[in-house]
Structures are given as C-alpha cells and as structure tokens.
Coordinates of C-alpha atoms in Angstrom, one line a residue:
M28 CA 11.8 -37.1 -1.5
R29 CA 10.4 -36.5 2.0
L30 CA 13.9 -35.9 3.3
A31 CA 14.6 -33.4 0.5
H32 CA 11.4 -31.5 1.2
A33 CA 12.0 -31.5 5.0
L34 CA 15.6 -30.4 4.6
C35 CA 14.7 -27.7 2.2
G36 CA 11.9 -26.5 4.5
A37 CA 14.3 -26.5 7.5
L38 CA 16.8 -24.4 5.6
A39 CA 14.0 -22.0 4.5
G40 CA 12.8 -21.6 8.1
L41 CA 16.4 -21.0 9.2
A42 CA 16.9 -18.5 6.5
F43 CA 13.7 -16.7 7.4
W44 CA 14.7 -16.6 11.1
L45 CA 18.1 -15.2 10.2
L46 CA 16.6 -12.5 7.9
V47 CA 14.0 -11.5 10.5
D48 CA 15.9 -11.7 13.9
V49 CA 19.6 -11.8 13.2
L50 CA 20.8 -10.1 10.1
P51 CA 18.9 -6.8 10.4
E52 CA 21.2 -5.9 13.3
M53 CA 24.4 -7.2 11.6
A54 CA 24.1 -6.2 8.0
S55 CA 22.8 -3.3 5.9
A56 CA 19.1 -3.1 4.8
R57 CA 20.2 -3.6 1.2
T58 CA 22.1 -6.8 2.1
V59 CA 19.0 -8.2 4.0
F60 CA 16.8 -7.3 1.0
D61 CA 19.1 -9.1 -1.5
L62 CA 19.3 -12.2 0.7
S63 CA 15.5 -12.2 1.2
V64 CA 14.9 -12.1 -2.5
F65 CA 17.4 -14.8 -3.1
S66 CA 15.9 -17.1 -0.4
V67 CA 12.3 -16.6 -1.5
S68 CA 13.1 -17.2 -5.2
L69 CA 15.2 -20.2 -4.3
F70 CA 13.2 -22.1 -1.7
V71 CA 9.7 -21.5 -3.1
P72 CA 10.3 -22.8 -6.6
F73 CA 12.3 -25.8 -5.2
L74 CA 9.5 -26.8 -2.8
L75 CA 6.9 -26.5 -5.5
S76 CA 8.8 -28.3 -8.2
A77 CA 10.7 -31.0 -6.2
G78 CA 7.7 -33.3 -6.2
A79 CA 7.4 -33.3 -10.0
L80 CA 11.2 -33.2 -10.6
P81 CA 14.2 -35.1 -9.2
P82 CA 15.6 -33.0 -6.2
L83 CA 18.9 -32.2 -7.9
R84 CA 17.3 -31.0 -11.1
A85 CA 14.7 -29.0 -9.2
A86 CA 17.5 -27.4 -7.1
L87 CA 19.6 -26.5 -10.1
G88 CA 16.6 -24.9 -11.9
S89 CA 15.5 -23.0 -8.8
L90 CA 19.1 -21.8 -8.2
A91 CA 19.3 -20.5 -11.8
L92 CA 16.0 -18.7 -11.4
S93 CA 17.0 -17.3 -8.0
V94 CA 20.2 -15.8 -9.4
I95 CA 18.3 -14.0 -12.2
V96 CA 15.6 -12.7 -9.9
T97 CA 18.0 -11.5 -7.2
G98 CA 20.2 -9.8 -9.8
L99 CA 17.3 -7.9 -11.3
A100 CA 15.9 -6.9 -7.9
A101 CA 19.3 -5.9 -6.5
S102 CA 20.1 -3.7 -9.5
A103 CA 16.6 -2.1 -9.5
S104 CA 16.9 -1.2 -5.8
Y105 CA 19.7 1.2 -6.6
R106 CA 17.1 3.5 -8.2
F107 CA 16.6 4.7 -4.6
A108 CA 18.9 6.0 -2.0
S109 CA 17.6 3.3 0.4
V110 CA 16.1 -0.1 -0.2
D111 CA 13.2 0.8 2.1
Q112 CA 12.1 3.4 -0.3
F113 CA 12.3 0.9 -3.1
V114 CA 10.2 -1.7 -1.3
E115 CA 7.6 0.9 -0.1
T116 CA 6.6 1.6 -3.7
G117 CA 5.1 -1.9 -3.8
H118 CA 5.6 -2.5 -7.5
P119 CA 8.9 -4.4 -7.2
I120 CA 7.4 -6.9 -4.7
F121 CA 4.7 -7.8 -7.2
A122 CA 7.2 -8.1 -10.0
I123 CA 9.5 -10.3 -7.8
L124 CA 6.6 -12.6 -6.9
C125 CA 5.6 -12.9 -10.6
L126 CA 9.2 -13.8 -11.5
T127 CA 9.3 -16.3 -8.6
L128 CA 6.0 -18.1 -9.1
L129 CA 5.1 -18.0 -12.8
P130 CA 8.3 -19.7 -14.1
V131 CA 7.7 -22.8 -11.8
P132 CA 5.4 -24.6 -14.3
F133 CA 7.8 -23.9 -17.1
L134 CA 10.7 -25.3 -15.0
I135 CA 8.7 -28.5 -14.3
A136 CA 7.8 -28.9 -18.0
G137 CA 11.2 -28.0 -19.4
L138 CA 13.3 -30.0 -16.9
G139 CA 11.1 -33.0 -17.0
R140 CA 11.8 -36.2 -18.9
D141 CA 10.6 -34.9 -22.3
G142 CA 11.9 -31.3 -21.9
R143 CA 8.7 -29.9 -23.4
W144 CA 8.8 -26.3 -22.1
L145 CA 5.6 -25.1 -23.8
D146 CA 3.4 -28.2 -23.5
Y147 CA 0.1 -26.8 -22.2
A148 CA -1.1 -30.0 -20.6
I149 CA 2.1 -30.3 -18.5
L150 CA 2.1 -26.6 -17.6
F151 CA -1.6 -26.8 -16.6
D152 CA -1.1 -29.8 -14.4
A153 CA 2.1 -28.4 -12.9
A154 CA 0.5 -25.1 -12.0
W155 CA -2.7 -26.4 -10.5
A156 CA -1.0 -29.3 -8.7
A157 CA 1.5 -26.9 -7.1
A158 CA -1.3 -24.7 -5.9
V159 CA -3.3 -27.6 -4.4
R160 CA -0.2 -29.1 -2.8
A161 CA 0.8 -25.8 -1.3
T162 CA -2.8 -25.3 0.1
A163 CA -2.7 -28.8 1.6
A164 CA 0.7 -28.2 3.2
A165 CA -0.5 -24.9 4.6
L166 CA -3.5 -26.7 6.2
F167 CA -1.2 -29.4 7.6
L168 CA 1.1 -26.7 9.1
G169 CA -1.9 -25.1 10.8
A170 CA -3.1 -28.4 12.1
F171 CA 0.4 -29.1 13.5
W172 CA 0.5 -25.9 15.5
L173 CA -3.0 -26.4 16.7
F174 CA -2.0 -29.9 17.9
L175 CA 1.1 -28.4 19.6
F176 CA -0.9 -25.7 21.4
L177 CA -3.4 -28.3 22.6
S178 CA -0.6 -30.6 23.7
D179 CA 1.0 -27.8 25.7
A180 CA -2.3 -27.0 27.3
L181 CA -2.8 -30.6 28.3
L182 CA 0.8 -31.1 29.6
S183 CA 0.6 -27.8 31.6
L184 CA -2.0 -29.5 33.8
V185 CA 0.7 -31.7 35.1
G186 CA 3.4 -29.0 35.3
L187 CA 5.1 -29.6 32.0
N188 CA 5.3 -26.5 29.7
L189 CA 6.2 -27.7 26.2
L190 CA 6.1 -24.3 24.5
D191 CA 8.6 -22.8 27.0
W192 CA 11.3 -24.8 25.3
F193 CA 10.3 -23.2 22.0
A194 CA 10.6 -19.7 23.5
E195 CA 14.2 -20.5 24.7
V196 CA 15.4 -21.5 21.2
A197 CA 14.4 -18.6 19.0
M198 CA 15.1 -20.4 15.7
L199 CA 13.1 -23.6 16.5
P200 CA 9.6 -22.4 15.6
F201 CA 10.9 -21.2 12.2
V202 CA 12.9 -24.4 11.4
L203 CA 10.1 -26.7 12.6
S204 CA 7.5 -24.9 10.6
G205 CA 9.7 -25.2 7.5
V206 CA 10.1 -29.0 8.1
V207 CA 6.4 -29.5 8.6
F208 CA 5.5 -27.5 5.5
G209 CA 8.0 -29.4 3.4
L210 CA 6.7 -32.7 4.7
G211 CA 3.2 -31.6 3.9
L212 CA 4.2 -30.8 0.3
S213 CA 6.0 -34.1 -0.1
V214 CA 3.1 -36.2 1.2
A215 CA 0.6 -34.3 -0.9
G216 CA 2.7 -35.0 -3.9
E217 CA 2.7 -38.7 -3.1
M218 CA -1.1 -38.9 -3.4
P219 CA -2.1 -37.3 -6.6
E220 CA -5.3 -39.3 -6.8
F221 CA -6.5 -37.7 -3.6
V222 CA -4.7 -34.3 -3.6
S223 CA -5.5 -33.2 -7.1
P224 CA -6.8 -30.0 -8.7
H225 CA -9.9 -31.8 -10.1
L226 CA -12.2 -30.8 -7.2
P227 CA -11.3 -27.1 -7.2
L228 CA -11.5 -27.0 -11.1
R229 CA -15.0 -28.5 -11.0
L230 CA -16.0 -26.1 -8.3
L231 CA -14.8 -23.1 -10.2
R232 CA -17.0 -24.1 -13.1
L233 CA -20.0 -23.3 -10.9
F234 CA -19.1 -19.6 -11.0
L235 CA -19.4 -19.4 -14.8
L236 CA -23.1 -18.7 -15.0
P237 CA -23.1 -16.2 -12.1
A238 CA -20.1 -14.4 -13.6
L239 CA -21.9 -14.2 -16.9
A240 CA -25.0 -12.7 -15.3
V241 CA -23.0 -10.0 -13.4
I242 CA -20.9 -9.0 -16.5
S243 CA -24.0 -9.0 -18.7
L244 CA -25.8 -6.7 -16.3
F245 CA -22.8 -4.4 -16.1
V246 CA -22.5 -4.1 -19.9
A247 CA -26.3 -3.7 -20.3
A248 CA -26.4 -0.9 -17.8
L249 CA -23.6 1.1 -19.3
P250 CA -25.8 2.9 -21.9
F251 CA -28.2 4.0 -19.2
R252 CA -25.6 4.8 -16.5
G253 CA -23.3 6.6 -18.8
L254 CA -19.5 6.4 -19.0
S255 CA -18.6 9.7 -17.4
G256 CA -18.6 8.2 -13.9
L257 CA -16.3 5.4 -14.9
F258 CA -13.3 7.2 -16.2
G259 CA -10.6 9.2 -14.5
T260 CA -9.8 7.0 -11.5
L261 CA -7.5 4.1 -11.0
S262 CA -9.9 2.4 -8.6
T263 CA -12.3 1.9 -11.5
A264 CA -9.6 0.3 -13.6
A265 CA -8.6 -1.9 -10.7
V266 CA -12.1 -3.3 -10.2
I267 CA -12.5 -4.0 -13.9
L268 CA -9.1 -5.6 -14.2
A269 CA -9.8 -7.8 -11.2
M270 CA -12.9 -9.0 -12.9
I271 CA -11.0 -9.7 -16.2
A272 CA -8.4 -11.7 -14.1
A273 CA -11.3 -13.6 -12.5
I274 CA -12.9 -14.4 -15.9
A275 CA -9.5 -15.5 -17.3
A276 CA -9.0 -17.9 -14.3
L277 CA -12.6 -19.2 -14.6
V278 CA -12.2 -19.8 -18.4
S279 CA -8.8 -21.5 -18.0
A280 CA -10.1 -23.7 -15.2
A281 CA -13.2 -24.7 -17.1
L282 CA -11.4 -25.6 -20.3
D283 CA -8.9 -27.7 -18.3
R284 CA -5.8 -29.2 -19.8
E285 CA -7.4 -30.6 -23.0
D286 CA -10.7 -30.8 -24.9
S287 CA -11.6 -34.2 -23.4
E288 CA -11.6 -32.6 -19.9
A289 CA -13.6 -29.5 -20.9
P290 CA -17.3 -29.1 -20.3
K291 CA -19.5 -31.1 -22.7
G292 CA -22.8 -29.3 -22.2
R293 CA -23.9 -26.6 -24.6
M294 CA -25.0 -24.3 -21.7
L295 CA -21.5 -24.2 -20.1
R296 CA -19.7 -23.9 -23.4
G297 CA -22.0 -21.1 -24.4
A298 CA -21.5 -19.4 -21.1
I299 CA -17.7 -19.6 -21.6
Q300 CA -17.9 -18.1 -25.1
A301 CA -20.3 -15.4 -23.9
L302 CA -17.9 -14.4 -21.1
I303 CA -15.0 -14.3 -23.6
V304 CA -17.0 -12.1 -26.0
L305 CA -17.7 -9.6 -23.2
M306 CA -14.0 -9.5 -22.0
P307 CA -12.9 -7.0 -24.6
V308 CA -15.6 -4.5 -23.5
L309 CA -14.1 -4.6 -19.9
A310 CA -10.6 -4.4 -21.3
V311 CA -11.3 -1.3 -23.3
L312 CA -13.0 0.3 -20.3
A313 CA -10.0 -0.5 -18.1
V314 CA -7.4 0.8 -20.5
Y315 CA -9.5 4.0 -21.2
A316 CA -9.9 4.6 -17.4
V317 CA -6.2 4.5 -16.9
A318 CA -5.6 6.6 -20.0
E319 CA -8.0 9.3 -18.8
R320 CA -6.1 9.5 -15.6
V321 CA -2.8 9.8 -17.4
G322 CA -4.3 12.5 -19.7
Q323 CA -5.3 14.5 -16.6
Y324 CA -2.2 14.1 -14.5
G325 CA 0.5 12.6 -16.6
W326 CA 2.4 9.4 -15.9
S327 CA 3.4 8.3 -12.4
P328 CA 4.8 4.9 -11.3
D329 CA 1.4 3.9 -10.0
R330 CA -0.3 4.8 -13.4
L331 CA 2.5 3.0 -15.2
A332 CA 1.8 -0.1 -13.1
A333 CA -1.9 0.2 -13.7
M334 CA -1.4 0.6 -17.5
S335 CA 0.9 -2.5 -17.5
V336 CA -1.8 -4.6 -15.8
A337 CA -4.4 -3.1 -18.1
V338 CA -2.4 -4.1 -21.2
I339 CA -2.0 -7.7 -19.8
G340 CA -5.8 -7.7 -19.2
A341 CA -6.4 -6.5 -22.8
A342 CA -4.0 -9.2 -24.1
Y343 CA -6.1 -11.9 -22.4
A344 CA -9.3 -10.4 -23.6
L345 CA -8.2 -9.9 -27.3
T346 CA -6.5 -13.3 -27.6
Y347 CA -9.5 -15.1 -26.1
A348 CA -11.9 -13.2 -28.3
A349 CA -9.9 -13.9 -31.4
A350 CA -9.8 -17.6 -30.5
V351 CA -13.6 -17.7 -30.3
A352 CA -14.0 -15.7 -33.5
F353 CA -12.0 -18.2 -35.5
R354 CA -14.3 -20.9 -34.1
R355 CA -12.2 -23.9 -35.1
D356 CA -10.2 -25.3 -32.2
W357 CA -11.1 -22.3 -30.1
M358 CA -10.3 -24.0 -26.9
G359 CA -6.9 -25.1 -28.1
R360 CA -6.2 -21.5 -29.2
I361 CA -7.1 -20.2 -25.7
R362 CA -4.7 -22.6 -24.1
Q363 CA -2.0 -21.4 -26.4
A364 CA -2.9 -17.8 -25.5
N365 CA -2.5 -18.6 -21.8
V366 CA 1.1 -19.8 -22.4
A367 CA 1.9 -16.7 -24.5
V368 CA 0.4 -14.2 -22.0
A369 CA 2.1 -16.0 -19.1
I370 CA 5.5 -15.6 -20.9
A371 CA 4.6 -11.9 -21.6
I372 CA 3.9 -11.3 -17.9
I373 CA 7.2 -12.9 -17.0
A374 CA 9.0 -10.7 -19.5
L375 CA 7.1 -7.6 -18.3
S376 CA 8.0 -8.3 -14.7
A377 CA 11.7 -8.7 -15.7
A378 CA 11.5 -5.5 -17.7
W379 CA 10.0 -3.7 -14.7
L380 CA 13.1 -4.5 -12.7
S381 CA 15.5 -3.8 -15.5
P382 CA 16.7 -0.6 -17.1
L383 CA 14.2 -1.2 -20.0
L384 CA 11.3 0.0 -17.8
N385 CA 12.3 2.4 -15.0
P386 CA 8.9 3.7 -13.9
Q387 CA 10.4 6.5 -11.8
R388 CA 12.5 7.8 -14.7
L389 CA 9.6 7.6 -17.2
A390 CA 7.2 9.3 -14.8
T391 CA 9.7 12.1 -14.0
A392 CA 10.2 12.8 -17.7
S393 CA 6.5 12.9 -18.2
Q394 CA 5.9 15.4 -15.4
I395 CA 8.7 17.7 -16.5
G396 CA 7.6 17.5 -20.1
R397 CA 4.1 18.6 -19.1
Y398 CA 5.5 21.6 -17.3
A399 CA 7.8 22.5 -20.1
Q400 CA 5.0 22.4 -22.6
G401 CA 2.7 24.5 -20.4
T402 CA 0.2 21.7 -19.8
V403 CA 0.5 22.2 -16.1
T404 CA 1.6 25.1 -13.8
A405 CA 4.2 24.9 -11.1
G406 CA 1.4 24.7 -8.5
E407 CA -0.1 21.6 -10.2
L408 CA 3.1 19.6 -10.2
D409 CA 3.3 17.0 -7.4
L410 CA 6.8 18.1 -6.5
W411 CA 6.7 16.1 -3.2
A412 CA 6.1 12.8 -5.0
I413 CA 8.8 13.6 -7.7
G414 CA 11.5 14.8 -5.3
R415 CA 10.9 12.6 -2.2
T416 CA 9.3 9.3 -3.4
W417 CA 10.6 8.7 -7.0
G418 CA 14.2 7.9 -6.1
H419 CA 17.3 9.2 -7.9
A420 CA 15.3 9.8 -11.1
G421 CA 12.9 12.1 -9.2
A422 CA 15.8 14.0 -7.5
E423 CA 17.4 14.5 -10.9
G424 CA 14.1 15.8 -12.1
I425 CA 13.9 18.4 -9.3
A426 CA 17.4 19.5 -10.2
Q427 CA 16.3 19.8 -13.9
L428 CA 13.3 21.9 -12.8
S429 CA 15.6 24.2 -10.8
A430 CA 17.9 24.6 -13.8
M431 CA 14.9 25.3 -16.0
G432 CA 13.8 28.1 -13.7
A433 CA 17.3 29.6 -13.7
E434 CA 17.7 29.5 -17.5
V435 CA 14.6 31.5 -18.5
A436 CA 14.7 35.3 -18.8
V437 CA 11.7 35.7 -16.5
P438 CA 11.8 33.1 -13.6
D439 CA 8.6 31.3 -12.6
D440 CA 8.3 32.6 -9.1
A441 CA 5.7 30.0 -8.2
L442 CA 8.1 27.2 -9.2
V443 CA 11.0 28.8 -7.3
E444 CA 8.9 29.2 -4.2
R445 CA 7.6 25.6 -4.3
L446 CA 11.0 24.2 -4.9
D447 CA 12.2 26.2 -1.8
A448 CA 9.3 24.8 0.2
L449 CA 10.2 21.3 -0.9
D450 CA 13.7 21.7 0.2
R451 CA 12.6 22.9 3.7
A452 CA 9.6 20.6 4.3
E453 CA 10.0 17.5 6.4
S454 CA 6.6 16.0 5.5
R455 CA 4.1 16.0 2.8
A456 CA 1.6 17.8 5.0
E457 CA 4.1 20.5 5.8
F458 CA 4.8 20.9 2.0
E459 CA 1.1 20.9 1.0
N460 CA 0.3 23.5 3.7
W461 CA 3.0 25.8 2.6
A462 CA 2.1 29.2 1.3
P463 CA 4.2 32.0 -0.3
P464 CA 5.8 34.3 2.4
S465 CA 3.8 37.2 1.2
D466 CA 0.5 35.3 1.7
R467 CA 1.6 34.1 5.1
I468 CA 2.6 37.5 6.3
A469 CA -0.8 38.9 5.2
Q470 CA -2.6 36.1 7.0
I471 CA -0.8 36.8 10.3
E472 CA -1.4 40.5 10.0
R473 CA -5.1 40.0 9.5
L474 CA -5.2 37.7 12.4
R475 CA -3.3 40.1 14.7
A476 CA -5.7 42.9 13.7
A477 CA -8.8 40.8 14.4
L478 CA -7.7 39.3 17.7
R479 CA -8.9 40.8 21.0
V480 CA -6.3 40.4 23.7
H481 CA -7.0 39.9 27.4
P482 CA -6.1 41.4 29.8
A483 CA -6.6 44.7 27.9
G484 CA -3.3 46.3 26.9
S485 CA -1.3 43.0 26.8
A486 CA 0.8 42.3 23.7
I487 CA 0.6 39.2 21.6
P488 CA 4.0 37.5 21.6
E489 CA 5.8 38.1 18.3
D490 CA 6.6 34.4 17.7
L491 CA 3.1 33.1 18.4
F492 CA 2.1 32.3 14.8
D493 CA 5.5 31.5 13.3
R494 CA 5.1 27.8 13.7
S495 CA 1.5 27.6 12.5
A496 CA 0.6 26.1 9.1
P497 CA -1.1 28.3 6.5
L498 CA -4.2 26.2 6.7
Q499 CA -4.4 26.7 10.5
L500 CA -3.9 30.5 10.1
Q501 CA -6.8 30.5 7.6
Q502 CA -9.0 28.6 9.9
W503 CA -8.3 31.1 12.7
N504 CA -9.0 34.0 10.4
D505 CA -12.3 32.3 9.5
A506 CA -13.1 32.1 13.2
C507 CA -12.4 35.8 13.6
A508 CA -15.0 36.5 10.9
R509 CA -17.7 34.9 13.0
S510 CA -19.5 36.6 15.9
T511 CA -21.1 35.4 19.1
G512 CA -24.7 36.0 20.1
E513 CA -23.7 39.2 21.9
G514 CA -21.8 40.4 18.8
W515 CA -18.3 39.7 20.0
S516 CA -15.6 38.7 17.6
G517 CA -15.0 34.9 17.3
C518 CA -11.3 35.0 18.2
H519 CA -9.8 36.1 21.5
V520 CA -6.4 35.7 23.2
L521 CA -5.8 35.3 26.9
L522 CA -2.3 35.7 28.4
A523 CA -1.8 34.2 31.9
D524 CA 0.9 32.6 33.9
L525 CA -0.8 29.2 34.3
L526 CA 2.4 27.2 34.7
P527 CA 4.7 28.8 37.2
D528 CA 7.5 26.4 36.4
V529 CA 7.5 27.5 32.8
P530 CA 9.2 30.8 32.0
G531 CA 6.8 33.5 30.6
Q532 CA 3.1 33.7 30.2
E533 CA 1.1 31.0 28.5
V534 CA -1.2 32.0 25.6
L535 CA -4.8 30.7 25.3
L536 CA -6.4 31.2 21.9
F537 CA -10.2 31.0 21.9
T538 CA -11.7 30.5 18.4
L539 CA -15.3 30.2 17.4
E540 CA -15.1 27.2 15.0
S541 CA -18.8 27.2 14.2
D542 CA -21.9 29.0 15.3
S543 CA -22.1 26.7 18.3
F544 CA -18.6 25.4 19.1
V545 CA -15.6 27.1 20.7
R546 CA -12.1 25.6 20.7
V547 CA -9.3 26.6 23.1
T548 CA -5.6 26.1 22.0
A549 CA -2.6 26.6 24.3
F550 CA 0.9 27.9 23.4
R551 CA 4.1 28.8 25.1
S552 CA 5.2 32.4 24.7
D553 CA 7.5 31.3 21.8
G554 CA 4.6 29.8 19.9
R555 CA 5.2 26.2 20.7
G556 CA 2.3 24.0 21.8
I557 CA 2.1 23.2 25.5
G558 CA 0.4 20.5 27.6
R559 CA 0.5 16.8 27.0
Y560 CA -3.2 16.8 25.9
G561 CA -3.7 20.5 25.4
P562 CA -6.1 22.5 27.6
I563 CA -8.2 20.2 29.8
W564 CA -11.5 21.5 31.3
L565 CA -12.2 20.2 34.9
T566 CA -15.8 21.2 34.4
E567 CA -17.8 18.4 32.8
D568 CA -20.6 20.6 31.5
Y569 CA -19.8 21.0 27.8
G570 CA -22.5 23.6 27.5
L571 CA -20.2 25.9 29.7
T572 CA -16.9 25.0 28.0
T573 CA -17.6 24.9 24.3
S574 CA -20.6 27.3 23.7
P575 CA -20.2 30.8 22.3
G576 CA -21.2 32.1 25.7
L577 CA -17.7 31.2 26.8
I578 CA -16.3 34.0 24.6
D579 CA -19.0 36.4 25.7
Q580 CA -17.9 36.0 29.3
L581 CA -14.3 36.3 28.4
A582 CA -15.0 39.5 26.4
R583 CA -16.9 41.0 29.4
G584 CA -13.9 40.3 31.6
E585 CA -15.6 37.6 33.7
F586 CA -12.5 35.5 34.2
S587 CA -9.8 35.1 36.8
V588 CA -6.6 33.2 37.3
E589 CA -6.7 31.1 40.4
P590 CA -5.0 28.0 42.0
S591 CA -6.5 24.7 40.9
R592 CA -8.7 22.8 43.3
L593 CA -6.6 19.7 42.8
N594 CA -3.9 18.1 45.0
S595 CA -1.2 15.8 43.7
L596 CA 0.5 12.7 45.1
R597 CA 4.4 12.8 45.1
I598 CA 6.4 9.6 45.4
G599 CA 10.1 10.4 45.1
G600 CA 10.5 12.3 41.8
A601 CA 7.1 11.2 40.4
E602 CA 3.9 13.2 40.6
M603 CA 0.4 12.0 40.0
M604 CA -3.0 13.7 40.0
L605 CA -6.6 12.7 39.3
L606 CA -8.8 14.7 37.0
P607 CA -12.4 14.8 38.3

C-alpha cells in the first residue's frame, strides 16, 4: 500500500510538473486544461481512497470518475472562445472540485466489501478519515521540506549544497513532494487509532453554543435593525450562506456517524435543535437577498451561481428542520438528509458543466428579455459583460440585440451607439467612459472656449482632446468653472518647445482640481501623453507648484522657457540624470 501511494504521488508530481513547466509551451491551452482536470480528478480520488480500498479497485473507480469529470469540463469549456475565459469565470473550478471530492466517500462505500453506496456510517467515516489523513500528509510534507532546508543549511557549512542538485533537475521537487505526500497518506491510514477524526469532531462540538449565541443575536436584532439593509447585494447572501454551511458542518460533526456517538447531554442536543430551527430563517434571507438582486438587474452567471448555492443552503435548512419537527429519529433523518443533499450537490455540479445548465446562455436570455420587455433601457444593459465575458452565448446575444435594433421601425439610437462603442472599445473602462459623439463634441467645444492659451495668440492643437475619455473631458470642464483667488479661470494651456528632440511644441494643461490644488498634464502636439512620469517639478516646495497662485502667475505672464539647471552623464548610448 505504501508503494502504491508513493508511486501514485510520484506520478501526480510528474504530471503537475509537466502541466506547469513543459506542456504550456508545447500544447494548446485547452489541451493543458483538459489534462489538468484529468490529472486532478484521477490522482486526488485515488490517493484519498486507496487506503480504504484495494489499490486496483481504487484506481478503476478514480479512473471512471476522472473520465466523467474531464468530459464534462472539456465540453463546457467550448462555451468560450478560449479556455482562459472559461476558467476566469471561477464557477467551473468550483464545480470541478465538487465533482472530484464529493464522490470519494461514495466510491469508498460502493466499492468496498459490502457495496453499500448509501450507508451513512461508512460515508461519514470515509469523508472525515480522508480529510484527517490529507491534513496529516500535508503536515508531513511541510516537515519534510523544513528538514531538507535545515539539512542544506548545515551541509553548506562544509561546502556541500544539497538543494543545488534539486535546482538542476526541475522535475525532482515535484516528484519528491508527491512521493512524500503519498507516503504520508499511507502511513496515516495504517494508524486509524491515532490518526482519526474523533479529536476534530469533538473539538467542533465546542462551537455549537457560540454559534447558537451568534445566530440568536442576529435573528433577535432583525426586527430592530430592519430588513432593508440586508437585501439587494450578493455579499449579504454570501455571508449568510457561509454561516448556513458552518451550521450544517457543526451539526453533522456533532451527530457523528450514529446515535451512540452523538452528544448525550440535554444542553448540547438542545443547542443542536435550536440551531436547526434557526437555519430556515437564514436560508429564507439568503434566497431573498439573491432574488432581490435578480429582480433589480436580471440574471447573470454570478447570480445564477449564488442562487444555486442558496438553494443548496435552503435544502439543508428545510430537511434539517423537517427532521427535528418529526421528532422521532430526528438524528437519523438528518444523516439521511446529508446523503441526499450531497448527491444533489454532485448532480448540480454536473448540470453546471452540462448543457442542462449553461449559465451564460440563461443570463444572456434574461438580459435580452428585460430589454425587449422595456424593463431596462439600452443604457442600463451591461453590454460589456454580455459581449466580452459571457462567451459564445453572450456574443450571440449581442448579435440578437443588433438584429432587434435593425428590425424596428424607429431604431433605438442609444442601443446602436452603445453597440458601436462596444465594438470599438478595448477595455471595460474605455467602454464605460464612452459618450455619444454629439456629447463628446459639445464637451470639447466648451473646453476650447473656456481655456486660456499662453503665449497669447497661440492655437490649441486640433488633436489635443481626441484621445481623452469623456470623464476626463468633464473633469477639465469642471476645473474651468472654478476660479483662482485673483479671479482667473481654472484651466490654462501653455505651448512650449520643452523637448527639442521631439517634433513640435509640447502642451501643458494647468487645471484647478479643487480650491487649493493645481494639476499639470503634459501632451505631445498630437494629443498623446508625454514623459515617463509626466511633468516633474524640480522645486520641492509644494506650495509653489500645486497652489492656485501657480495659475495666477501664469495668467499674468510671469513665466519663461529656459534650459534646465541639470547636467546628465552619458556612457556610450546611455544617459543618466539625477533629480534634486
């Protein structure tokens, strides 16, 4: 068994090294992703189950699970043009982990001697034993590397560098870590009387009373605090759902595998029942918080994920509460509920990666439906998320919106303009700062009319504001509306040839950002920014360089263009200077 664990750990380490250091330069990102999912969903279940099952049986079960998980993940990744976009959503990773870890206890129970797939006692022992063994193996791995570093430090005192050899063989740290982790799992499985879940289960019971106190205070404060502050945000739902998950874990740990192992005292049993009674209150609040967000903004992949988790939390809360309500054998009913909800989570995770539940397609249909029904305007649609982050379904939705705009007798100008902006924008910031051409032209005209140019009679370059975002143009117009202590306008332009090596004059824009702060922005004559760090004052007195008096002096003509008082050091083609 130790050999099987060590060999599997070595193969896992080798696979990880290949996936990290070798394959990314040889294969496509999609191939690397598929192999990564296959490796994780194969090695993790095998390492966790091989101690409780014969190695061959554990390998066959893990292989079957890995084929299913990899097939689902690979097919779901084609919802996006690139696998990187698929992974960046985050939801598939969570679904893949659920499909990899949650079936392990079922594999151990079903492939064991008696083949009892749904025996709660076996499932409970398998799940907690796997968690404890993995924790012990991780600690053993950390201790191994600490020993290795200390050994290297000691041997270096006599001129021997142990870790240099590891640096020369790139795969060695990965393979060795896998071997050590596998051995740790195997040894931990050989000593169930010492490496068992009994200690963590007993420690978790100590949280029952504090958890009951916190939840009771929360529920008691609701009538005084009010519900309006709770609803409408996903963060609220996330906090509540995390607490539901914690309560479910505490209750399951406290009730143990059978009634004989459960708490005997009335206080702890009463605390468990009180927590279960309060769970539906939290579940209703979580579901309602997500539903409020959906009502305001429609479905999105994130809100679909939040609602999926909320439904699972509600399933735990309602089944637990029903078990307590029936009273008779309520602990046994909760254990049955744990099995049922675990199977439901596995099924939901599989559906999330299958065509049954395509979050991007459902969210796109929701957003287009809201626009078609007049619930939202074109300006309220998050076109960037739909067209750029929701994969092929989102792109099809943008095409559908374009067709909708062309089919109506009176086109929606706002939708047409925003779709055009989406097509041209290279970032979300650029898209969000977009403004209709008529508004932009008006902003630039107001700015040109308000700016005072120095020297007098100079002309502002035609291209100066073409590259500026609408928000930036608005901020400059706001500065023009302010005035200095002497009554000068808060925006001035100075044209000067400050960089002889650059064709044309440079443009310095002085803007009064507030009643006490002046900002200077530098441009080339074609409107592009200039200078690695922008304008740099050699004067350290900020009172002289940022106060409104700076604009007053500029307006009075108290300025000149002179050579700098700095010298530079040239070494070959390199030049260096020091700023005082």
